[in-house]
Amino acid sequence: MNFALKEEKGFTYIEEGQGEPLLLLHGLMGALSNWDAVINEFSANYRVLIPVLPIYDMPLLTTGVRALSKFVHKFIKYKKLSNVVLLGNSLGGHVGLVYVLAHPGYVKALVLTGSSGLYENAFGGSFPRRESIDFVREKVRYTFYDPIIATEEMVLDIHAMINDRHKVIRLLAMAKSAIRHNMKDELRKITMPVSLIWGRDDKITPPEVAVEFNELLPNSELHWIDKCGHAPMMERPVEFNQYLKQFLEKIKK
């Protein structure tokens, strides 16, 4: 990642470019670098911001999706953002959904990719065995259609994360919070434009999840990316950026 991290007032984030704000939210075990291709493509015309979500820094009793939504609101107010286009992958999408229900006036449109909020098959349906790097490698590869995307550096980072007792307890608490916080009954209240950009081979939030989101969100559009798993902006960045560009042009009108 070639972008400088800023640290101010308790926030760690990337900010590149000027213009309308694009706020990008990473997933449960995602990194800011997951969004590199989006920053490269859109920072020429937009103000692109990616905060580090404090998944491992919250008190255990308050670790959950709602607490992350409150953090996002603090960040948006601190950066004095308005008319935000909010993009979320996996847990980041779920946080975005919770956020716009609580604070609809700050966000003008949503982009969800592999979002939780209805159903997710975290860890491929099994508990992370901390002692086994081969297990971690298998589960990281499970995230993608093409296992080559799962670099050894990524595997080692996640292995280290789930071998840190402080982090793994919060990671599991956050995952449980996301599963408990099913949003099926609330999605019809979100009337802003929503673009769903989904990997057709996503095994964590499978295609039927995208279809259900599309049915429940009243002003949504659904785009499929073939031969693509849970993180389209990483695995198929050209196609992802094309759909995102079309959506941004559409909501300008």
GROMACS .gro file of C-alpha atoms in nm:
model
  253
    1MET     CA    1   0.000   0.000   0.000
    2ASN     CA    2   0.148   0.331  -0.109
    3PHE     CA    3  -0.088   0.562   0.077
    4ALA     CA    4   0.007   0.748   0.394
    5LEU     CA    5  -0.178   0.670   0.715
    6LYS     CA    6  -0.295   0.973   0.912
    7GLU     CA    7  -0.347   0.966   1.287
    8GLU     CA    8  -0.557   1.239   1.445
    9LYS     CA    9  -0.791   1.264   1.745
   10GLY     CA   10  -0.802   0.888   1.794
   11PHE     CA   11  -0.864   0.811   1.425
   12THR     CA   12  -0.627   0.627   1.192
   13TYR     CA   13  -0.721   0.664   0.828
   14ILE     CA   14  -0.623   0.719   0.466
   15GLU     CA   15  -0.742   1.029   0.283
   16GLU     CA   16  -0.663   1.088  -0.084
   17GLY     CA   17  -0.800   1.329  -0.342
   18GLN     CA   18  -1.058   1.607  -0.338
   19GLY     CA   19  -1.424   1.635  -0.428
   20GLU     CA   20  -1.732   1.449  -0.314
   21PRO     CA   21  -1.649   1.207  -0.032
   22LEU     CA   22  -1.627   0.833  -0.087
   23LEU     CA   23  -1.608   0.663   0.253
   24LEU     CA   24  -1.481   0.303   0.236
   25LEU     CA   25  -1.536   0.054   0.518
   26HIS     CA   26  -1.332  -0.267   0.539
   27GLY     CA   27  -1.445  -0.608   0.660
   28LEU     CA   28  -1.388  -0.801   0.981
   29MET     CA   29  -1.039  -0.921   0.892
   30GLY     CA   30  -0.993  -0.682   0.602
   31ALA     CA   31  -0.719  -0.425   0.560
   32LEU     CA   32  -0.721  -0.073   0.420
   33SER     CA   33  -0.513  -0.205   0.131
   34ASN     CA   34  -0.816  -0.406   0.016
   35TRP     CA   35  -0.936  -0.077  -0.137
   36ASP     CA   36  -0.611   0.019  -0.317
   37ALA     CA   37  -0.760  -0.013  -0.667
   38VAL     CA   38  -1.057   0.207  -0.572
   39ILE     CA   39  -0.826   0.476  -0.432
   40ASN     CA   40  -0.608   0.464  -0.742
   41GLU     CA   41  -0.906   0.494  -0.975
   42PHE     CA   42  -1.122   0.751  -0.796
   43SER     CA   43  -0.893   0.982  -0.595
   44ALA     CA   44  -0.841   1.197  -0.906
   45ASN     CA   45  -1.204   1.312  -0.885
   46TYR     CA   46  -1.324   1.224  -0.537
   47ARG     CA   47  -1.216   1.262  -0.176
   48VAL     CA   48  -1.154   0.901  -0.077
   49LEU     CA   49  -1.139   0.820   0.295
   50ILE     CA   50  -1.082   0.486   0.469
   51PRO     CA   51  -1.084   0.477   0.849
   52VAL     CA   52  -0.940   0.185   1.044
   53LEU     CA   53  -1.243   0.039   1.222
   54PRO     CA   54  -1.151  -0.015   1.591
   55ILE     CA   55  -1.261  -0.378   1.599
   56TYR     CA   56  -0.985  -0.477   1.842
   57ASP     CA   57  -0.985  -0.161   2.054
   58MET     CA   58  -1.339  -0.149   2.192
   59PRO     CA   59  -1.437  -0.278   2.536
   60LEU     CA   60  -1.552  -0.637   2.498
   61LEU     CA   61  -1.903  -0.564   2.630
   62THR     CA   62  -1.964  -0.301   2.360
   63THR     CA   63  -1.790  -0.481   2.071
   64GLY     CA   64  -2.052  -0.498   1.799
   65VAL     CA   65  -2.193  -0.359   1.477
   66ARG     CA   66  -2.377  -0.071   1.646
   67ALA     CA   67  -2.061   0.045   1.821
   68LEU     CA   68  -1.877   0.055   1.488
   69SER     CA   69  -2.164   0.258   1.342
   70LYS     CA   70  -2.123   0.511   1.624
   71PHE     CA   71  -1.750   0.526   1.550
   72VAL     CA   72  -1.823   0.596   1.182
   73HIS     CA   73  -2.054   0.881   1.284
   74LYS     CA   74  -1.780   1.034   1.500
   75PHE     CA   75  -1.539   1.009   1.208
   76ILE     CA   76  -1.785   1.167   0.962
   77LYS     CA   77  -1.851   1.454   1.202
   78TYR     CA   78  -1.479   1.500   1.274
   79LYS     CA   79  -1.401   1.521   0.900
   80LYS     CA   80  -1.711   1.743   0.844
   81LEU     CA   81  -1.841   1.519   0.566
   82SER     CA   82  -2.178   1.548   0.394
   83ASN     CA   83  -2.340   1.387   0.089
   84VAL     CA   84  -2.122   1.083   0.149
   85VAL     CA   85  -2.119   0.783  -0.083
   86LEU     CA   86  -2.052   0.498   0.158
   87LEU     CA   87  -1.893   0.175   0.032
   88GLY     CA   88  -1.873  -0.133   0.251
   89ASN     CA   89  -1.731  -0.481   0.207
   90SER     CA   90  -1.850  -0.767   0.428
   91LEU     CA   91  -1.880  -0.636   0.786
   92GLY     CA   92  -1.814  -0.285   0.650
   93GLY     CA   93  -2.131  -0.308   0.444
   94HIS     CA   94  -2.328  -0.417   0.750
   95VAL     CA   95  -2.192  -0.121   0.947
   96GLY     CA   96  -2.291   0.105   0.659
   97LEU     CA   97  -2.648  -0.024   0.665
   98VAL     CA   98  -2.677   0.031   1.040
   99TYR     CA   99  -2.526   0.376   0.999
  100VAL     CA  100  -2.763   0.503   0.729
  101LEU     CA  101  -3.065   0.390   0.929
  102ALA     CA  102  -2.940   0.592   1.227
  103HIS     CA  103  -2.808   0.894   1.032
  104PRO     CA  104  -2.965   0.906   0.685
  105GLY     CA  105  -2.895   1.276   0.640
  106TYR     CA  106  -2.519   1.228   0.604
  107VAL     CA  107  -2.518   0.965   0.327
  108LYS     CA  108  -2.658   1.007  -0.023
  109ALA     CA  109  -2.589   0.657  -0.158
  110LEU     CA  110  -2.460   0.314  -0.058
  111VAL     CA  111  -2.242   0.057  -0.235
  112LEU     CA  112  -2.242  -0.292  -0.083
  113THR     CA  113  -2.013  -0.575  -0.187
  114GLY     CA  114  -2.021  -0.909  -0.008
  115SER     CA  115  -2.209  -0.737   0.274
  116SER     CA  116  -2.321  -0.912   0.588
  117GLY     CA  117  -2.650  -0.812   0.745
  118LEU     CA  118  -2.865  -1.098   0.622
  119TYR     CA  119  -2.645  -1.406   0.625
  120GLU     CA  120  -2.276  -1.486   0.621
  121ASN     CA  121  -2.080  -1.810   0.636
  122ALA     CA  122  -1.790  -1.683   0.846
  123PHE     CA  123  -1.477  -1.900   0.859
  124GLY     CA  124  -1.640  -2.141   0.618
  125GLY     CA  125  -1.874  -2.253   0.894
  126SER     CA  126  -1.607  -2.352   1.147
  127PHE     CA  127  -1.420  -2.206   1.443
  128PRO     CA  128  -1.072  -2.071   1.360
  129ARG     CA  129  -0.813  -2.322   1.486
  130ARG     CA  130  -0.547  -2.084   1.606
  131GLU     CA  131  -0.259  -2.327   1.607
  132SER     CA  132  -0.277  -2.423   1.239
  133ILE     CA  133  -0.142  -2.195   0.968
  134ASP     CA  134  -0.257  -2.448   0.707
  135PHE     CA  135  -0.612  -2.406   0.835
  136VAL     CA  136  -0.580  -2.027   0.812
  137ARG     CA  137  -0.439  -2.055   0.460
  138GLU     CA  138  -0.735  -2.272   0.357
  139LYS     CA  139  -0.988  -2.026   0.501
  140VAL     CA  140  -0.823  -1.719   0.348
  141ARG     CA  141  -0.829  -1.892   0.009
  142TYR     CA  142  -1.197  -1.970   0.068
  143THR     CA  143  -1.260  -1.594   0.052
  144PHE     CA  144  -1.164  -1.577  -0.316
  145TYR     CA  145  -1.257  -1.753  -0.637
  146ASP     CA  146  -0.890  -1.757  -0.738
  147PRO     CA  147  -0.680  -1.879  -0.442
  148ILE     CA  148  -0.372  -1.702  -0.577
  149ILE     CA  149  -0.521  -1.376  -0.444
  150ALA     CA  150  -0.462  -1.512  -0.092
  151THR     CA  151  -0.097  -1.409  -0.060
  152GLU     CA  152   0.127  -1.560   0.205
  153GLU     CA  153   0.158  -1.215   0.361
  154MET     CA  154  -0.220  -1.204   0.402
  155VAL     CA  155  -0.220  -1.554   0.554
  156LEU     CA  156   0.055  -1.465   0.801
  157ASP     CA  157  -0.120  -1.142   0.906
  158ILE     CA  158  -0.447  -1.323   0.979
  159HIS     CA  159  -0.266  -1.612   1.152
  160ALA     CA  160  -0.096  -1.361   1.381
  161MET     CA  161  -0.429  -1.187   1.444
  162ILE     CA  162  -0.614  -1.499   1.556
  163ASN     CA  163  -0.321  -1.609   1.772
  164ASP     CA  164  -0.350  -1.285   1.968
  165ARG     CA  165  -0.594  -1.368   2.250
  166HIS     CA  166  -0.707  -1.007   2.291
  167LYS     CA  167  -0.784  -0.977   1.920
  168VAL     CA  168  -0.946  -1.315   1.863
  169ILE     CA  169  -1.192  -1.266   2.151
  170ARG     CA  170  -1.307  -0.939   1.997
  171LEU     CA  171  -1.307  -1.082   1.647
  172LEU     CA  172  -1.543  -1.359   1.757
  173ALA     CA  173  -1.759  -1.115   1.956
  174MET     CA  174  -1.790  -0.893   1.647
  175ALA     CA  175  -1.873  -1.191   1.424
  176LYS     CA  176  -2.145  -1.301   1.668
  177SER     CA  177  -2.282  -0.946   1.682
  178ALA     CA  178  -2.308  -0.937   1.302
  179ILE     CA  179  -2.488  -1.272   1.291
  180ARG     CA  180  -2.735  -1.167   1.565
  181HIS     CA  181  -2.804  -0.830   1.402
  182ASN     CA  182  -3.012  -0.951   1.109
  183MET     CA  183  -3.147  -0.654   0.913
  184LYS     CA  184  -3.417  -0.819   0.705
  185ASP     CA  185  -3.700  -0.625   0.871
  186GLU     CA  186  -3.523  -0.288   0.846
  187LEU     CA  187  -3.393  -0.275   0.490
  188ARG     CA  188  -3.715  -0.139   0.337
  189LYS     CA  189  -3.659   0.182   0.533
  190ILE     CA  190  -3.342   0.254   0.331
  191THR     CA  191  -3.470   0.447   0.033
  192MET     CA  192  -3.146   0.603  -0.094
  193PRO     CA  193  -2.980   0.460  -0.409
  194VAL     CA  194  -2.789   0.138  -0.338
  195SER     CA  195  -2.555  -0.047  -0.573
  196LEU     CA  196  -2.491  -0.413  -0.497
  197ILE     CA  197  -2.171  -0.534  -0.663
  198TRP     CA  198  -2.135  -0.906  -0.595
  199GLY     CA  199  -1.902  -1.191  -0.677
  200ARG     CA  200  -2.105  -1.466  -0.839
  201ASP     CA  201  -1.882  -1.721  -0.664
  202ASP     CA  202  -1.894  -1.564  -0.317
  203LYS     CA  203  -1.906  -1.849  -0.066
  204ILE     CA  204  -1.925  -1.629   0.247
  205THR     CA  205  -2.223  -1.414   0.146
  206PRO     CA  206  -2.352  -1.629  -0.143
  207PRO     CA  207  -2.543  -1.499  -0.448
  208GLU     CA  208  -2.883  -1.561  -0.287
  209VAL     CA  209  -2.786  -1.303  -0.022
  210ALA     CA  210  -2.732  -1.041  -0.293
  211VAL     CA  211  -3.067  -1.131  -0.450
  212GLU     CA  212  -3.242  -1.089  -0.115
  213PHE     CA  213  -3.073  -0.754  -0.054
  214ASN     CA  214  -3.189  -0.645  -0.399
  215GLU     CA  215  -3.547  -0.751  -0.324
  216LEU     CA  216  -3.560  -0.582   0.017
  217LEU     CA  217  -3.380  -0.254  -0.062
  218PRO     CA  218  -3.638  -0.045  -0.252
  219ASN     CA  219  -3.394   0.161  -0.461
  220SER     CA  220  -3.121  -0.092  -0.535
  221GLU     CA  221  -2.948  -0.233  -0.841
  222LEU     CA  222  -2.754  -0.560  -0.855
  223HIS     CA  223  -2.441  -0.626  -1.061
  224TRP     CA  224  -2.266  -0.963  -1.085
  225ILE     CA  225  -1.896  -1.022  -1.136
  226ASP     CA  226  -1.817  -1.369  -1.268
  227LYS     CA  227  -1.532  -1.584  -1.134
  228CYS     CA  228  -1.518  -1.368  -0.823
  229GLY     CA  229  -1.551  -1.434  -0.452
  230HIS     CA  230  -1.617  -1.226  -0.141
  231ALA     CA  231  -1.399  -0.921  -0.216
  232PRO     CA  232  -1.464  -0.804  -0.575
  233MET     CA  233  -1.270  -0.478  -0.532
  234MET     CA  234  -0.959  -0.692  -0.472
  235GLU     CA  235  -1.017  -0.988  -0.701
  236ARG     CA  236  -1.178  -0.814  -1.000
  237PRO     CA  237  -1.085  -0.447  -0.951
  238VAL     CA  238  -1.139  -0.341  -1.313
  239GLU     CA  239  -1.495  -0.475  -1.326
  240PHE     CA  240  -1.571  -0.347  -0.976
  241ASN     CA  241  -1.450   0.003  -1.063
  242GLN     CA  242  -1.653   0.004  -1.385
  243TYR     CA  243  -1.974  -0.069  -1.197
  244LEU     CA  244  -1.884   0.184  -0.929
  245LYS     CA  245  -1.809   0.452  -1.189
  246GLN     CA  246  -2.145   0.390  -1.362
  247PHE     CA  247  -2.327   0.420  -1.030
  248LEU     CA  248  -2.148   0.741  -0.932
  249GLU     CA  249  -2.234   0.895  -1.268
  250LYS     CA  250  -2.595   0.787  -1.230
  251ILE     CA  251  -2.644   0.942  -0.886
  252LYS     CA  252  -2.489   1.271  -1.003
  253LYS     CA  253  -2.786   1.327  -1.234
   0.00000   0.00000   0.00000
